[in-house]
Structures are given as structure tokens and as C-alpha cells.
Tab-separated table of C-alpha atoms in Angstrom:
chain	number	residue	atom	x	y	z
A	124	MET	CA	0.000	0.000	0.000
A	125	PRO	CA	1.593	3.294	-1.037
A	126	GLU	CA	2.086	5.981	1.558
A	127	TYR	CA	1.590	9.645	0.836
A	128	LYS	CA	3.099	12.559	2.748
A	129	ARG	CA	1.781	16.091	2.607
A	130	LYS	CA	2.596	19.262	4.515
A	131	ILE	CA	-0.130	20.893	6.518
A	132	GLY	CA	-0.616	24.572	5.746
A	133	ASP	CA	-0.690	27.341	8.349
A	134	ARG	CA	-4.491	27.118	8.537
A	135	GLY	CA	-4.480	23.318	8.965
A	136	GLN	CA	-5.264	22.556	5.338
A	137	VAL	CA	-3.888	19.525	3.546
A	138	THR	CA	-4.342	18.250	-0.008
A	139	ILE	CA	-5.543	14.674	-0.433
A	140	PRO	CA	-3.485	13.050	-3.217
A	141	LYS	CA	-5.326	12.900	-6.545
A	142	GLU	CA	-4.868	9.132	-6.861
A	143	LEU	CA	-6.680	8.610	-3.553
A	144	ARG	CA	-9.417	11.115	-4.418
A	145	ASP	CA	-10.014	9.406	-7.761
A	146	ARG	CA	-10.054	5.928	-6.266
A	147	ARG	CA	-12.524	6.958	-3.557
A	148	GLY	CA	-14.667	9.211	-5.727
A	149	ILE	CA	-13.905	12.327	-3.696
A	150	GLU	CA	-14.485	15.579	-5.544
A	151	GLY	CA	-14.091	19.256	-4.748
A	152	GLY	CA	-16.872	20.413	-2.442
A	153	ASP	CA	-17.401	16.964	-0.893
A	154	GLU	CA	-17.404	16.713	2.870
A	155	ILE	CA	-14.974	14.399	4.633
A	156	GLU	CA	-15.374	12.774	8.037
A	157	PHE	CA	-12.451	12.854	10.461
A	158	VAL	CA	-12.464	9.958	12.916
A	159	GLU	CA	-9.953	9.645	15.727
A	160	VAL	CA	-9.084	6.036	16.570
A	161	ASN	CA	-6.394	5.457	19.180
A	162	ASP	CA	-3.324	7.317	17.873
A	163	GLU	CA	-4.617	7.790	14.327
A	164	ILE	CA	-6.821	10.222	12.472
A	165	ILE	CA	-8.846	8.511	9.761
A	166	LEU	CA	-10.353	10.442	6.840
A	167	LYS	CA	-13.562	8.958	5.491
A	168	PRO	CA	-15.610	10.077	2.524
A	169	PRO	CA	-19.238	10.380	3.571
A	170	THR	CA	-21.537	7.502	2.719
A	171	ASP	CA	-24.342	9.107	0.788
A	172	GLU	CA	-27.357	7.183	-0.471
A	173	GLU	CA	-26.111	6.952	-4.069
A	174	ARG	CA	-22.694	5.604	-3.085
A	175	LEU	CA	-24.329	3.118	-0.753
A	176	ALA	CA	-26.772	2.020	-3.461
A	177	GLU	CA	-23.913	1.600	-5.958
A	178	GLY	CA	-22.121	-0.676	-3.490
A	179	TYR	CA	-25.252	-2.796	-3.103
A	180	ARG	CA	-25.693	-2.976	-6.891
A	181	LYS	CA	-22.110	-4.185	-7.344
A	182	ARG	CA	-22.537	-6.786	-4.609
A	183	ALA	CA	-25.833	-8.033	-6.092
A	184	GLU	CA	-24.252	-8.332	-9.545
A	185	ARG	CA	-21.309	-10.282	-8.136
A	186	SER	CA	-23.723	-12.580	-6.275
A	187	ARG	CA	-25.556	-13.287	-9.555
A	188	GLU	CA	-22.247	-14.004	-11.304
A	189	LEU	CA	-21.233	-16.431	-8.552
A	190	ALA	CA	-24.619	-18.172	-8.648
A	191	ASP	CA	-24.268	-18.619	-12.427
A	192	GLU	CA	-20.761	-20.029	-11.996
A	193	MET	CA	-21.962	-22.441	-9.307
A	194	GLU	CA	-24.887	-23.576	-11.474
A	195	GLU	CA	-22.547	-24.277	-14.368
A	196	ALA	CA	-20.094	-26.177	-12.140
A	197	SER	CA	-22.935	-28.166	-10.555
A	198	SER	CA	-24.368	-29.113	-13.949
A	199	GLU	CA	-20.930	-30.125	-15.175
A	200	ALA	CA	-20.320	-32.307	-12.098
A	201	THR	CA	-23.728	-33.969	-12.466
A	202	GLY	CA	-22.947	-34.652	-16.119
A	203	HIS	CA	-19.665	-36.344	-15.219
A	204	LEU	CA	-20.719	-38.098	-12.025
A	205	GLY	CA	-24.455	-38.525	-12.401
A	206	ASP	CA	-26.931	-37.927	-9.626
A	207	ALA	CA	-25.830	-39.003	-6.155
A	208	PRO	CA	-27.613	-42.195	-5.032
A	209	GLY	CA	-30.487	-41.514	-2.688
A	210	TRP	CA	-30.503	-37.791	-3.477
A	211	SER	CA	-33.927	-36.215	-3.676
A	212	GLU	CA	-34.910	-32.620	-4.077
């Protein structure tokens, strides 16, 4: 994981590296949460409804992809091995 160092300005301002902003979808004007945990300060982009919904959409799509893969693997195994004796649905 790359580390980034920045100097803090006289008024406490710091620039978040562009690579991190791009990866996290942070844009000018967005609000950031500052969370203090033990000896660290964690910056968190806010979780708005659209970002949350996008995360759920991606997870649902991945779940469908996995289900399709499992169905294909199950069908292939049944084709090679046949139905298990005594198996009933």
C-alpha cells in the first residue's frame, strides 16, 4: 500500500493526493469525516445514499455471477458423475 506525505498549511489545510481522491470518488466540495481512533486520524468520505446504493448494486451483480458459476459447475459435475444415489430434491 503506497504511503503519501503532505505538509499541513498554516491554517491546517492539507491536499488529499489525486490518486486517492479518484479511487474513492472524492471531488471538490465533498465533505470528509475525520475519525480519531487510538493514535490515528482517519479520513472517510461520507456515505451518501447513491454511493451506498452503488455498493449494493455491485454486490448483487457479483452474487448473480457467482450463482451462475456455481450452477454451471454443478451441472458439469452432475454430467460427469451422475446424480448421487439416494438424493432427492
